[in-house]
């Protein structure tokens, strides 16, 4: 790829899972075919530069590529979590300007707002990235086991229970069925804790890192609210889940339902015990629905919902938090400013905004379309178990919680997961950890303010 | 206490038998020198005594103990190595004191002994040099000092004086003899220097191709060599040999005849091949024959090359008419050639025709086939024909 | 020996006739003074190092004197002198973990830890380096000694001992990660049962520190072993003969001959292991993570690749790290002074 | 402490028949030449007598006196046995500790995907297919080949350039020696990241001269982008190792070579290097493996495509998904990637050592 | 073409001056031997010629070229090293052929030459041995073969025969002489063996403490040593010295008096300290005095130790009443001691009182202060008092 390539080849980055569906055997549906079907010039082919799957390493990769001003790749696939820093460093192209107006309008209109938000320039609101697919933090649970111990889960999908109810149900189910674990989630010290698993919990308690959703995308001058009671309560609840009553900092009302091992778990480690039947409930991304919902695993017995909550949206102090939640993940496509074939690349991007393409991707690999309305249009036979949980996914879209991505987000998230992790483990008290975090965030914010003040 | 005894010691490498069934007994306090051609197994034999090489067969005793499998350090031996082998990371003092430090002597004692040893080998003032800052001879002296400083029961010295100049060598020789006398240690010594071997040793062990040829006091080896090999090896320049045949009235070689009653040659009969040997200093000009008690008949010769050596002079004689001096072969082993050693003031010139006689009392007779000595001296006096019949070699 | 007409050996030509046709470059090189020749030999190495190492370091150093810029095309702001270094030492740098966080207090032990010692990059790194290098040296020596023997199957034992060294760091990390991942490996249970570890060793700074030490020793002892083995094999064997006759016990031979003669190689091995250990990163990242066991290089890498563009800080942390390593290494350089074949 | 002597080595032939091969010398019935052959295959070096190895029969007076009277008595009469058994204990200990993680890795590889729970000493299920799947999921052999080429090139470069420098540092006297040596050392003080940004710029800059070779004139995506920095980064170690070993060769041998007609440089390549064979081979092995396994530059200096010289690391990381890791494939691929290299390196090292010391100079 | 000339060559190490302002000229085809005590600078001087050591001062010429800065390989020299310096990683064949291979001779030629050289040094059949599988002497022979195989203009040989046994040594000596004659190469040779130095060399260069003492033909050095050092160094056993004083009617030493007209001693006057020197073979029993043309007055002595050497016998004489034989010092330099060399059959026993005379024509006189030779032979014939007045040393 790259050297001496065909003039009409556009190179984009992607992991092997995307590679599998971009080009397939003759006659089989493929993304390339879908792009062509969606109006892409038949001369233009898309080639994939395979990168590793790990998001952090992909970011490093993109960073060194763009830092060096290198192209191809012409189109970068960027994590929602770190698109904005690249936008702010002028390492993406302003698509609002470059794409035809009708396309821009269509995107503005149809795409999930929260997803699009993480692909806009925070200052100008112009679109710099086209969301390829969103991801939501979902709660998976063993409907059969919970119903067994007398809880009615029939409406959990549309109206998630409170954390209290959920915790009790899980606790009962666990002891009744003598399982090793109740509720498993990710609490290792990594980005996923800050952006997602804790972000969700915090949000369902009505808390936020920087107040409400209005402050998410501009660093520098915003309140730091990690010492709010709502945030501390969220941590206390988690400590109760992990450590139970023995822990003086645990929330008194909640039972112990999570193994302490979650403090070293990320997605990879946490999924296994659930699919292996060792846990009652589990938080993970939609890909896990396909796995756990497989007929060979739990099939119909798998329940899926957005996160339980403790504080309703109305009671929440800040705007946009409270109530059920689903952390937002996903990937965007951005156009490298260094490409020498932006025309073709823009055509490709435009084709990606077409519904057929989104659906093809969804059907082929289970990547959710950024326009969630399309979920209903997908062929249930193609998409497998996910078909059963379309409503929940749409609901997740409505309650999506984006992370506060700014140019300094990576730096701040490291501070956050470090402190949250310490608090989870019990190495620090919730207050202590959050006070330390507040201090460090303060410092970081001021530096940004200073830097951009001039 | 420090008798050394080898019993049927054999050492074989893949394709070489370095030591071949050697047995000998070295008395406590004796000074025995190993001599022999290069590669004959001297060093290897020593190594079996030191314990560095385990004999393929046979046993080694030191004192009354069978030490064949004992570690070198427990044998109470000290050794000067042929390849010197100084520790490159230690200075002279440390090299010399190595063995003492191992035995945890106290510092003063070490200091004293090292200084004494350094004194003996004339290395005073060099104690803090590193080996690579010294000349070849200086290194060798360090190696000697390293051995003598330790006062062992048995000294093994493999050509310890090879790199030293004549004067220092004489000095070291004296020193070693003194050490030997004073310490009463057993010394096994290897040298290529005949003078060393002759002056220092109680007995000389002559080795060849891994086999022991003779072990006897120096003069016995010189005067009554057990076989032709020993005869040729001991003495420099080497003995002259002339192959011949036992005839009715004596021995006849290609160029001359020596009277002798064949009946006196033990185990031989007329017609058997014998080799006659005579040392260069036992060849005399007929003009000086009066100093010889029993000269042979004069032999015609022509002087070829004359080598003045300072204190003596070598005259290469050609016996046959038209013979050329052979350069390729050892001068002493050509039938047409005779080497004579005379005092430097002897009036003789190159190319001159001379008549020479041999000193009958110094003529040796060997069996050509086996090389075994038959007679030493063929003094034809009073019925008894021979001076000495060779005793069976001590080996 | 046949006397051939040309003389006893070979043809009549003498060698100078044949020889003095050497080309100009060679002659020029032969006639250089020792110093000039030395510089000539050093030229290729220094040319490469200058281009690939010194030049980037100088650029990075300049970077460290400027201001961070997290937005905009230009990655660096104006010159701020040593501000970035000051920030690092005062705990104000924009890095998630503390470089060092100690203040002097009035009461015993007169030092107050801002965060626990194992959360301070400097001490984690120093502790790791000292302990791991110590054990690697001891074990490496043992392994080298075994490998120096002649025994049947030595080659395969050598392969076995070198194998860990051939393992990529990611895999090394993965092995120990999985071993101590309670779900997968038995390491965690075992150690917990023995009462050494807590329930989540990979999330506990102290337990994770030990795991990382073990992992590093497992892999890097082979490095030591190889170098020491080479040293052992270069020792002139006749020296052992001398020592044996002089009465040295095996231990004395080791102490007085092997050790000093292997010392140059050993020092090189320890020197480079120490520097490597002081730069430990990949292993940590792939097992417990930089949050649990922050090392100096963790700070550098996170600053440089963390996603927030704080290149100036990253550069400054890198240089501060180098400075720390340099200080430790000067201890070695001091030792080298007395060693034959070392620096002098 | 282990020690060795001639007979100890000879006993290798009969080890296993009984423990005290001490005094049976040659009566063990094993033909001399046969033992010899075996020694050769084991050690690769002729077992000459002056090379007294380590296991010896030395009596150690200070042997432990434990309760096992019989054993002690045996040991005293035959101390070699103690060294032997200590030697075996140590060997087995080392073998166990180094190999166990590999065994365990193998178990992980054999365990089918998704069942990586509670693997202790046996795999959870049995799925040798992982070793094939590795190649199906990714062209793992490509990555191995790339790494191989890169490591070989770097090793050669490092050994050649490092040898010149090592010779200068180790055997010549010149002003500025120590400072220059320290300068080399300083490179190793820095985490690789410290070099990265300027190098990344440099290797992505288009050089006119390189255009015919690399197409776009940059080094990115070429082996050069890895060989150069990796050589530079591992050069200090090689220079130090070589310096140490070259310094120990006696001057006399170099002198002899020069009088015989080598140039100064010729003496280096014909005498100094061959005589330092263990050191040179070790420097080579260390460099090769270090480059083969290097993480940082390997990861950042290519775009990760096997056809663009991406090294083995990218391959292994390729089995790592966003939310799941194919542990069994990573394990399998590591075993595939590592074991051949380790064996090759060792075999090569032995060849190098014996080659350098024996026939290498025949022309 | 292969003249070797040293001009004021000096080599200083940090604290040692190994070679001190040596100038000499060695003719094309000449065979010059360096002798001198261990550490006197022989090897270092050779190394400056080989180009292995760059002199601190001075110049080296080979042929007409100033080679002071030329690389060894371009000097057309071959060298046998004192420490042998075989390449341990090459077998014998490779060692010997090393220089030829460097010069890209074709395989056949190499094979032929190596075989020839191996033949000369008697190493046939060992061509595939490794150095560490050989004995000391065998290694040395390889080193010699490595040098002679190359046919250089100048041979440098630093104790090439040190480890060889007497017989092989004689053989090698002859071979080297033949090579020398046939190839017409210049040879610079270091040896500690007097016999070698005397028989092989055209001239001997005697060095001491880095300084050249005398360079002259062997017999000149032996008979007319330039100074006391040379006199004592050349000849084995060493010359006897007795320090004394010039008196009215001769020289008086502690134990005896020799007649002489002091006026004939150049540059000296009565009362000056002089040293008298006489070689052991010029000391004769009074009973044998008839063979001496000009004996001195008899000197009273007592025989102390007698060392029979085979072809000669050394008798240590004590001159003073009650004197002890000194072991510490060189026997020849004690005033009370006199070493006499006689034929082995001389009837003399240890402890016997004997009278000896010195051969006046062989007495040497040195200035005690400087050691410079004053007279060689003090034959008191016909007004002219001295046999020879020392010529200024060639140096
Ligand atoms: N590298 C060095 N550093 C310091 N001194 C040295 C060095 N090499 C030689 N010397 C000294 O220089 C002097 C002359 O040494 P050289 O090797 O020339 O002696 P030599 O005449 O060959 O002696 P030998 O007969 O013992 O070999 C000696 O005193 C020696 O110690
Ligand atoms: N390691 C070995 N392998 C094979 N042969 C060997 C080995 N060591 C010695 N030899 C051979 O054994 C024989 C005896 O060697 P040794 O060293 O004992 O001789 P030496 O009498 O000391 O000779 P020199 O006077 O030359 O030192 C020689 O022919 C030698 O080549
Ligand atoms: Mg020997
Ligand atoms: Mg010398």
mmCIF file of C-alpha atoms in Angstrom, chain C residues 1-4 6-23 26-27 30-34, chain E residues 1 65 69-71 73-76 103-105 109 112-113 116-117 119-120 148-153 178-179 182-183:
data_model
loop_
_atom_site.group_PDB
_atom_site.id
_atom_site.type_symbol
_atom_site.label_atom_id
_atom_site.label_comp_id
_atom_site.label_asym_id
_atom_site.label_seq_id
_atom_site.Cartn_x
_atom_site.Cartn_y
_atom_site.Cartn_z
ATOM 1 C CA UNK C 1 65.271 -31.759 1.711
ATOM 2 C CA UNK C 2 65.582 -31.208 -1.941
ATOM 3 C CA UNK C 3 67.680 -28.235 -2.766
ATOM 4 C CA UNK C 4 65.799 -26.598 -5.520
ATOM 5 C CA UNK C 6 65.366 -21.223 -6.541
ATOM 6 C CA UNK C 7 66.505 -21.535 -3.025
ATOM 7 C CA UNK C 8 65.207 -23.598 -0.200
ATOM 8 C CA UNK C 9 61.823 -22.044 0.050
ATOM 9 C CA UNK C 10 59.711 -20.955 -2.814
ATOM 10 C CA UNK C 11 60.509 -18.929 -5.832
ATOM 11 C CA UNK C 12 63.312 -16.515 -6.232
ATOM 12 C CA UNK C 13 61.238 -13.447 -5.856
ATOM 13 C CA UNK C 14 61.501 -11.826 -2.501
ATOM 14 C CA UNK C 15 58.455 -10.549 -0.952
ATOM 15 C CA UNK C 16 58.976 -6.863 -1.155
ATOM 16 C CA UNK C 17 58.902 -7.050 -4.891
ATOM 17 C CA UNK C 18 55.578 -8.647 -4.711
ATOM 18 C CA UNK C 19 54.389 -6.561 -1.948
ATOM 19 C CA UNK C 20 54.995 -2.930 -2.328
ATOM 20 C CA UNK C 21 52.206 -2.525 -4.768
ATOM 21 C CA UNK C 22 49.655 -1.943 -2.025
ATOM 22 C CA UNK C 23 47.203 0.727 -2.860
ATOM 23 C CA UNK C 26 45.914 1.228 2.589
ATOM 24 C CA UNK C 27 49.291 2.869 2.755
ATOM 25 C CA UNK C 30 49.011 2.271 7.707
ATOM 26 C CA UNK C 31 50.980 5.427 8.145
ATOM 27 C CA UNK C 32 48.504 7.252 10.268
ATOM 28 C CA UNK C 33 49.582 7.865 13.781
ATOM 29 C CA UNK C 34 47.882 5.736 16.384
ATOM 30 C CA UNK E 1 68.832 -3.758 -0.820
ATOM 31 C CA UNK E 65 64.472 3.677 2.708
ATOM 32 C CA UNK E 69 57.008 5.117 10.008
ATOM 33 C CA UNK E 70 56.362 2.348 7.531
ATOM 34 C CA UNK E 71 53.895 -0.402 8.373
ATOM 35 C CA UNK E 73 53.807 -5.427 6.314
ATOM 36 C CA UNK E 74 55.634 -3.151 3.929
ATOM 37 C CA UNK E 75 59.064 -3.668 5.375
ATOM 38 C CA UNK E 76 59.642 -7.078 3.919
ATOM 39 C CA UNK E 103 49.707 -12.309 -0.373
ATOM 40 C CA UNK E 104 47.359 -14.439 -2.399
ATOM 41 C CA UNK E 105 49.807 -17.019 -3.527
ATOM 42 C CA UNK E 109 52.538 -22.754 -4.356
ATOM 43 C CA UNK E 112 54.630 -26.605 -1.756
ATOM 44 C CA UNK E 113 56.240 -23.939 0.322
ATOM 45 C CA UNK E 116 59.137 -27.462 2.438
ATOM 46 C CA UNK E 117 59.204 -25.282 5.507
ATOM 47 C CA UNK E 119 60.263 -30.287 6.396
ATOM 48 C CA UNK E 120 63.031 -27.985 7.474
ATOM 49 C CA UNK E 148 60.996 -18.878 6.791
ATOM 50 C CA UNK E 149 58.183 -19.789 4.459
ATOM 51 C CA UNK E 150 57.917 -16.212 3.382
ATOM 52 C CA UNK E 151 61.312 -15.492 1.928
ATOM 53 C CA UNK E 152 61.612 -11.995 3.300
ATOM 54 C CA UNK E 153 64.485 -9.568 2.864
ATOM 55 C CA UNK E 178 72.062 -22.691 4.975
ATOM 56 C CA UNK E 179 68.987 -20.541 4.462
ATOM 57 C CA UNK E 182 71.286 -19.490 -0.028
ATOM 58 C CA UNK E 183 68.769 -16.726 0.289
#
